[in-house]
Amino acid sequence: MSGGGEVFDPGLQPERTALSWRRTLLALVVVAAVGERLLAPVLGRGALVMAGAGLLAVVALQVLSTRRARSVGESLRERGDLSLAVGAELLAVTAVAACAVGVLTVALLVLRALPG
């Protein structure tokens, strides 16, 4: 706590978190684009489906991370803690999206390797 009774600096912590999510989402966009380009010769249209799924996940994560950042900022300003913060689904969506993309990639590679 600072000397003035403030629990936190109202701009720094939520801003750093929001910027970190932006960097992460930008990296995911790059991964989707590079993955599509590298997997296109192996998976054909499946690579485009994978890239589209990745981009949809990025959009969903952007919406959830923005909502979470606003909620955290408001909760810290109003109560000084995170009791009013929402957005636990952000972690769940991130984990599910990563797992889904991985499973879909493996499934497409296995189907592509099958004879016929």
Short mmCIF file of N, CA and C in Angstrom, two decimals:
data_model
loop_
_atom_site.label_atom_id
_atom_site.label_comp_id
_atom_site.label_asym_id
_atom_site.label_seq_id
_atom_site.Cartn_x
_atom_site.Cartn_y
_atom_site.Cartn_z
N MET A 1 0.84 -1.18 0.00
CA MET A 1 0.00 0.00 0.00
C MET A 1 0.88 1.24 0.00
N SER A 2 0.42 2.25 -0.65
CA SER A 2 1.15 3.50 -0.66
C SER A 2 0.77 4.32 0.56
N GLY A 3 1.48 5.40 0.79
CA GLY A 3 1.25 6.22 1.98
C GLY A 3 -0.12 6.88 1.98
N GLY A 4 -0.73 7.11 0.82
CA GLY A 4 -2.01 7.80 0.75
C GLY A 4 -3.20 6.89 0.95
N GLY A 5 -3.00 5.64 1.30
CA GLY A 5 -4.11 4.73 1.50
C GLY A 5 -4.58 4.05 0.22
N GLU A 6 -3.94 4.37 -0.89
CA GLU A 6 -4.31 3.73 -2.16
C GLU A 6 -3.79 2.30 -2.17
N VAL A 7 -4.61 1.39 -2.65
CA VAL A 7 -4.22 -0.01 -2.70
C VAL A 7 -3.32 -0.28 -3.90
N PHE A 8 -3.51 0.46 -4.97
CA PHE A 8 -2.75 0.21 -6.18
C PHE A 8 -2.73 1.49 -7.02
N ASP A 9 -1.88 1.49 -8.00
CA ASP A 9 -1.87 2.58 -8.98
C ASP A 9 -2.94 2.23 -10.01
N PRO A 10 -3.95 3.06 -10.18
CA PRO A 10 -5.10 2.70 -11.01
C PRO A 10 -4.80 2.47 -12.48
N GLY A 11 -3.62 2.83 -12.95
CA GLY A 11 -3.37 2.67 -14.37
C GLY A 11 -2.38 1.59 -14.73
N LEU A 12 -1.45 1.30 -13.86
CA LEU A 12 -0.33 0.46 -14.26
C LEU A 12 -0.66 -1.03 -14.34
N GLN A 13 -1.17 -1.61 -13.29
CA GLN A 13 -1.38 -3.06 -13.29
C GLN A 13 -2.38 -3.51 -14.35
N PRO A 14 -3.56 -2.91 -14.45
CA PRO A 14 -4.48 -3.33 -15.51
C PRO A 14 -3.93 -3.04 -16.91
N GLU A 15 -3.19 -1.95 -17.05
CA GLU A 15 -2.62 -1.61 -18.36
C GLU A 15 -1.56 -2.62 -18.78
N ARG A 16 -0.70 -3.02 -17.85
CA ARG A 16 0.32 -4.03 -18.16
C ARG A 16 -0.32 -5.34 -18.56
N THR A 17 -1.37 -5.72 -17.84
CA THR A 17 -2.05 -6.97 -18.16
C THR A 17 -2.70 -6.90 -19.53
N ALA A 18 -3.36 -5.79 -19.85
CA ALA A 18 -3.99 -5.63 -21.15
C ALA A 18 -2.96 -5.67 -22.27
N LEU A 19 -1.82 -5.02 -22.06
CA LEU A 19 -0.76 -5.04 -23.08
C LEU A 19 -0.18 -6.44 -23.25
N SER A 20 -0.07 -7.16 -22.17
CA SER A 20 0.45 -8.52 -22.27
C SER A 20 -0.51 -9.43 -23.05
N TRP A 21 -1.82 -9.25 -22.85
CA TRP A 21 -2.80 -10.02 -23.63
C TRP A 21 -2.72 -9.63 -25.11
N ARG A 22 -2.52 -8.36 -25.40
CA ARG A 22 -2.40 -7.93 -26.81
C ARG A 22 -1.20 -8.58 -27.48
N ARG A 23 -0.07 -8.62 -26.77
CA ARG A 23 1.13 -9.28 -27.33
C ARG A 23 0.87 -10.76 -27.55
N THR A 24 0.21 -11.39 -26.60
CA THR A 24 -0.09 -12.82 -26.74
C THR A 24 -1.00 -13.07 -27.93
N LEU A 25 -2.03 -12.25 -28.08
CA LEU A 25 -2.96 -12.44 -29.19
C LEU A 25 -2.30 -12.15 -30.53
N LEU A 26 -1.42 -11.18 -30.58
CA LEU A 26 -0.67 -10.93 -31.81
C LEU A 26 0.19 -12.13 -32.16
N ALA A 27 0.82 -12.72 -31.16
CA ALA A 27 1.62 -13.92 -31.41
C ALA A 27 0.75 -15.06 -31.92
N LEU A 28 -0.47 -15.20 -31.39
CA LEU A 28 -1.37 -16.25 -31.86
C LEU A 28 -1.81 -16.01 -33.30
N VAL A 29 -2.00 -14.76 -33.70
CA VAL A 29 -2.34 -14.46 -35.09
C VAL A 29 -1.18 -14.86 -36.00
N VAL A 30 0.05 -14.55 -35.58
CA VAL A 30 1.22 -14.92 -36.37
C VAL A 30 1.33 -16.44 -36.46
N VAL A 31 1.10 -17.13 -35.36
CA VAL A 31 1.16 -18.60 -35.36
C VAL A 31 0.11 -19.18 -36.31
N ALA A 32 -1.10 -18.62 -36.31
CA ALA A 32 -2.15 -19.11 -37.22
C ALA A 32 -1.74 -18.90 -38.67
N ALA A 33 -1.19 -17.74 -38.98
CA ALA A 33 -0.80 -17.45 -40.36
C ALA A 33 0.37 -18.32 -40.81
N VAL A 34 1.38 -18.45 -39.96
CA VAL A 34 2.54 -19.27 -40.31
C VAL A 34 2.14 -20.75 -40.39
N GLY A 35 1.30 -21.17 -39.44
CA GLY A 35 0.84 -22.56 -39.46
C GLY A 35 0.07 -22.88 -40.73
N GLU A 36 -0.77 -21.96 -41.17
CA GLU A 36 -1.52 -22.18 -42.41
C GLU A 36 -0.57 -22.31 -43.58
N ARG A 37 0.42 -21.46 -43.62
CA ARG A 37 1.37 -21.49 -44.74
C ARG A 37 2.20 -22.77 -44.74
N LEU A 38 2.64 -23.21 -43.57
CA LEU A 38 3.48 -24.41 -43.50
C LEU A 38 2.68 -25.70 -43.66
N LEU A 39 1.43 -25.71 -43.17
CA LEU A 39 0.63 -26.92 -43.25
C LEU A 39 -0.17 -27.06 -44.54
N ALA A 40 -0.24 -26.00 -45.33
CA ALA A 40 -1.03 -26.05 -46.57
C ALA A 40 -0.59 -27.18 -47.50
N PRO A 41 0.70 -27.43 -47.71
CA PRO A 41 1.06 -28.54 -48.60
C PRO A 41 0.68 -29.91 -48.05
N VAL A 42 0.61 -30.03 -46.73
CA VAL A 42 0.29 -31.32 -46.11
C VAL A 42 -1.21 -31.51 -45.94
N LEU A 43 -1.89 -30.48 -45.48
CA LEU A 43 -3.31 -30.61 -45.13
C LEU A 43 -4.26 -30.03 -46.17
N GLY A 44 -3.76 -29.27 -47.10
CA GLY A 44 -4.64 -28.66 -48.09
C GLY A 44 -5.59 -27.67 -47.45
N ARG A 45 -6.87 -27.84 -47.70
CA ARG A 45 -7.86 -26.93 -47.12
C ARG A 45 -7.96 -27.05 -45.60
N GLY A 46 -7.53 -28.16 -45.08
CA GLY A 46 -7.53 -28.33 -43.62
C GLY A 46 -6.67 -27.29 -42.93
N ALA A 47 -5.59 -26.86 -43.58
CA ALA A 47 -4.74 -25.82 -43.02
C ALA A 47 -5.49 -24.50 -42.92
N LEU A 48 -6.33 -24.22 -43.90
CA LEU A 48 -7.14 -23.00 -43.86
C LEU A 48 -8.17 -23.08 -42.74
N VAL A 49 -8.74 -24.27 -42.54
CA VAL A 49 -9.68 -24.47 -41.44
C VAL A 49 -8.99 -24.24 -40.11
N MET A 50 -7.77 -24.76 -39.98
CA MET A 50 -7.02 -24.59 -38.74
C MET A 50 -6.71 -23.11 -38.49
N ALA A 51 -6.29 -22.40 -39.53
CA ALA A 51 -5.99 -20.98 -39.37
C ALA A 51 -7.25 -20.21 -39.00
N GLY A 52 -8.37 -20.56 -39.62
CA GLY A 52 -9.64 -19.90 -39.28
C GLY A 52 -10.05 -20.16 -37.85
N ALA A 53 -9.86 -21.40 -37.40
CA ALA A 53 -10.18 -21.72 -36.00
C ALA A 53 -9.28 -20.93 -35.05
N GLY A 54 -8.02 -20.81 -35.42
CA GLY A 54 -7.11 -20.03 -34.59
C GLY A 54 -7.49 -18.57 -34.52
N LEU A 55 -7.90 -18.01 -35.65
CA LEU A 55 -8.31 -16.61 -35.67
C LEU A 55 -9.61 -16.39 -34.90
N LEU A 56 -10.53 -17.33 -34.98
CA LEU A 56 -11.76 -17.23 -34.17
C LEU A 56 -11.43 -17.27 -32.68
N ALA A 57 -10.50 -18.12 -32.31
CA ALA A 57 -10.08 -18.18 -30.91
C ALA A 57 -9.45 -16.86 -30.48
N VAL A 58 -8.67 -16.25 -31.36
CA VAL A 58 -8.05 -14.95 -31.04
C VAL A 58 -9.12 -13.89 -30.81
N VAL A 59 -10.14 -13.87 -31.67
CA VAL A 59 -11.22 -12.89 -31.50
C VAL A 59 -11.93 -13.10 -30.16
N ALA A 60 -12.25 -14.36 -29.85
CA ALA A 60 -12.92 -14.66 -28.58
C ALA A 60 -12.05 -14.25 -27.39
N LEU A 61 -10.76 -14.54 -27.47
CA LEU A 61 -9.86 -14.17 -26.39
C LEU A 61 -9.70 -12.66 -26.26
N GLN A 62 -9.74 -11.96 -27.39
CA GLN A 62 -9.65 -10.49 -27.33
C GLN A 62 -10.86 -9.91 -26.60
N VAL A 63 -12.03 -10.40 -26.93
CA VAL A 63 -13.25 -9.92 -26.27
C VAL A 63 -13.20 -10.22 -24.77
N LEU A 64 -12.82 -11.44 -24.42
CA LEU A 64 -12.78 -11.82 -23.01
C LEU A 64 -11.69 -11.09 -22.24
N SER A 65 -10.53 -10.91 -22.85
CA SER A 65 -9.44 -10.23 -22.14
C SER A 65 -9.76 -8.75 -21.93
N THR A 66 -10.43 -8.11 -22.90
CA THR A 66 -10.83 -6.72 -22.74
C THR A 66 -11.85 -6.59 -21.63
N ARG A 67 -12.81 -7.50 -21.61
CA ARG A 67 -13.82 -7.48 -20.55
C ARG A 67 -13.18 -7.70 -19.18
N ARG A 68 -12.24 -8.63 -19.11
CA ARG A 68 -11.56 -8.93 -17.86
C ARG A 68 -10.74 -7.72 -17.39
N ALA A 69 -10.03 -7.06 -18.29
CA ALA A 69 -9.21 -5.91 -17.92
C ALA A 69 -10.08 -4.78 -17.37
N ARG A 70 -11.20 -4.53 -18.01
CA ARG A 70 -12.11 -3.49 -17.50
C ARG A 70 -12.66 -3.86 -16.14
N SER A 71 -13.03 -5.11 -15.98
CA SER A 71 -13.60 -5.57 -14.72
C SER A 71 -12.58 -5.47 -13.58
N VAL A 72 -11.35 -5.87 -13.85
CA VAL A 72 -10.30 -5.79 -12.84
C VAL A 72 -10.05 -4.34 -12.44
N GLY A 73 -9.95 -3.47 -13.43
CA GLY A 73 -9.74 -2.05 -13.13
C GLY A 73 -10.85 -1.46 -12.29
N GLU A 74 -12.09 -1.76 -12.65
CA GLU A 74 -13.23 -1.25 -11.89
C GLU A 74 -13.25 -1.80 -10.47
N SER A 75 -12.99 -3.09 -10.33
CA SER A 75 -13.00 -3.70 -9.01
C SER A 75 -11.90 -3.12 -8.12
N LEU A 76 -10.73 -2.92 -8.67
CA LEU A 76 -9.64 -2.35 -7.89
C LEU A 76 -9.92 -0.90 -7.51
N ARG A 77 -10.53 -0.14 -8.42
CA ARG A 77 -10.85 1.26 -8.11
C ARG A 77 -11.97 1.37 -7.08
N GLU A 78 -12.99 0.53 -7.20
CA GLU A 78 -14.16 0.64 -6.32
C GLU A 78 -13.94 0.02 -4.95
N ARG A 79 -13.33 -1.17 -4.90
CA ARG A 79 -13.22 -1.88 -3.63
C ARG A 79 -11.80 -2.09 -3.16
N GLY A 80 -10.86 -1.95 -4.05
CA GLY A 80 -9.47 -2.17 -3.66
C GLY A 80 -9.06 -3.62 -3.70
N ASP A 81 -9.93 -4.49 -4.19
CA ASP A 81 -9.58 -5.90 -4.35
C ASP A 81 -10.22 -6.42 -5.63
N LEU A 82 -10.11 -7.71 -5.85
CA LEU A 82 -10.64 -8.31 -7.08
C LEU A 82 -11.98 -9.02 -6.86
N SER A 83 -12.69 -8.67 -5.82
CA SER A 83 -13.93 -9.37 -5.52
C SER A 83 -15.02 -9.14 -6.57
N LEU A 84 -14.97 -8.01 -7.27
CA LEU A 84 -15.97 -7.73 -8.30
C LEU A 84 -15.52 -8.13 -9.69
N ALA A 85 -14.29 -8.60 -9.82
CA ALA A 85 -13.74 -8.92 -11.14
C ALA A 85 -14.40 -10.16 -11.71
N VAL A 86 -14.66 -10.11 -13.00
CA VAL A 86 -15.20 -11.26 -13.72
C VAL A 86 -14.18 -11.72 -14.73
N GLY A 87 -14.40 -12.87 -15.32
CA GLY A 87 -13.54 -13.29 -16.41
C GLY A 87 -12.76 -14.55 -16.16
N ALA A 88 -13.20 -15.38 -15.23
CA ALA A 88 -12.51 -16.64 -15.02
C ALA A 88 -12.59 -17.52 -16.26
N GLU A 89 -13.58 -17.27 -17.11
CA GLU A 89 -13.72 -18.07 -18.32
C GLU A 89 -12.60 -17.80 -19.32
N LEU A 90 -11.83 -16.72 -19.13
CA LEU A 90 -10.73 -16.41 -20.03
C LEU A 90 -9.70 -17.53 -20.04
N LEU A 91 -9.34 -18.02 -18.88
CA LEU A 91 -8.39 -19.12 -18.79
C LEU A 91 -8.97 -20.38 -19.40
N ALA A 92 -10.24 -20.64 -19.14
CA ALA A 92 -10.88 -21.84 -19.69
C ALA A 92 -10.94 -21.79 -21.21
N VAL A 93 -11.30 -20.65 -21.78
CA VAL A 93 -11.38 -20.53 -23.24
C VAL A 93 -9.99 -20.69 -23.85
N THR A 94 -8.97 -20.12 -23.21
CA THR A 94 -7.61 -20.26 -23.71
C THR A 94 -7.18 -21.72 -23.73
N ALA A 95 -7.43 -22.42 -22.65
CA ALA A 95 -7.04 -23.83 -22.56
C ALA A 95 -7.82 -24.69 -23.55
N VAL A 96 -9.12 -24.48 -23.64
CA VAL A 96 -9.95 -25.27 -24.55
C VAL A 96 -9.56 -24.99 -26.00
N ALA A 97 -9.33 -23.73 -26.34
CA ALA A 97 -8.95 -23.39 -27.71
C ALA A 97 -7.61 -24.03 -28.08
N ALA A 98 -6.64 -23.97 -27.18
CA ALA A 98 -5.34 -24.58 -27.46
C ALA A 98 -5.46 -26.08 -27.64
N CYS A 99 -6.23 -26.72 -26.78
CA CYS A 99 -6.43 -28.17 -26.89
C CYS A 99 -7.18 -28.53 -28.17
N ALA A 100 -8.20 -27.77 -28.50
CA ALA A 100 -9.00 -28.05 -29.70
C ALA A 100 -8.15 -27.93 -30.96
N VAL A 101 -7.36 -26.88 -31.04
CA VAL A 101 -6.50 -26.71 -32.21
C VAL A 101 -5.49 -27.84 -32.30
N GLY A 102 -4.91 -28.25 -31.18
CA GLY A 102 -3.97 -29.36 -31.18
C GLY A 102 -4.61 -30.67 -31.60
N VAL A 103 -5.78 -30.96 -31.06
CA VAL A 103 -6.48 -32.20 -31.41
C VAL A 103 -6.89 -32.19 -32.89
N LEU A 104 -7.39 -31.06 -33.36
CA LEU A 104 -7.79 -30.96 -34.75
C LEU A 104 -6.61 -31.12 -35.69
N THR A 105 -5.47 -30.56 -35.33
CA THR A 105 -4.26 -30.72 -36.15
C THR A 105 -3.84 -32.17 -36.22
N VAL A 106 -3.80 -32.84 -35.08
CA VAL A 106 -3.42 -34.25 -35.06
C VAL A 106 -4.41 -35.09 -35.88
N ALA A 107 -5.71 -34.81 -35.72
CA ALA A 107 -6.72 -35.55 -36.47
C ALA A 107 -6.55 -35.35 -37.97
N LEU A 108 -6.31 -34.13 -38.40
CA LEU A 108 -6.11 -33.87 -39.82
C LEU A 108 -4.86 -34.54 -40.35
N LEU A 109 -3.80 -34.54 -39.57
CA LEU A 109 -2.57 -35.21 -40.00
C LEU A 109 -2.76 -36.72 -40.10
N VAL A 110 -3.47 -37.31 -39.14
CA VAL A 110 -3.74 -38.75 -39.19
C VAL A 110 -4.63 -39.10 -40.38
N LEU A 111 -5.67 -38.32 -40.60
CA LEU A 111 -6.55 -38.58 -41.74
C LEU A 111 -5.80 -38.43 -43.06
N ARG A 112 -4.91 -37.49 -43.12
CA ARG A 112 -4.13 -37.27 -44.34
C ARG A 112 -3.17 -38.43 -44.60
N ALA A 113 -2.67 -39.05 -43.51
CA ALA A 113 -1.71 -40.15 -43.65
C ALA A 113 -2.37 -41.47 -43.98
N LEU A 114 -3.68 -41.59 -43.78
CA LEU A 114 -4.37 -42.84 -44.09
C LEU A 114 -4.38 -43.08 -45.60
N PRO A 115 -4.19 -44.33 -46.01
CA PRO A 115 -4.22 -44.62 -47.45
C PRO A 115 -5.63 -44.46 -48.00
N GLY A 116 -5.71 -44.03 -49.22
CA GLY A 116 -7.01 -43.97 -49.90
C GLY A 116 -7.49 -42.64 -49.99
#
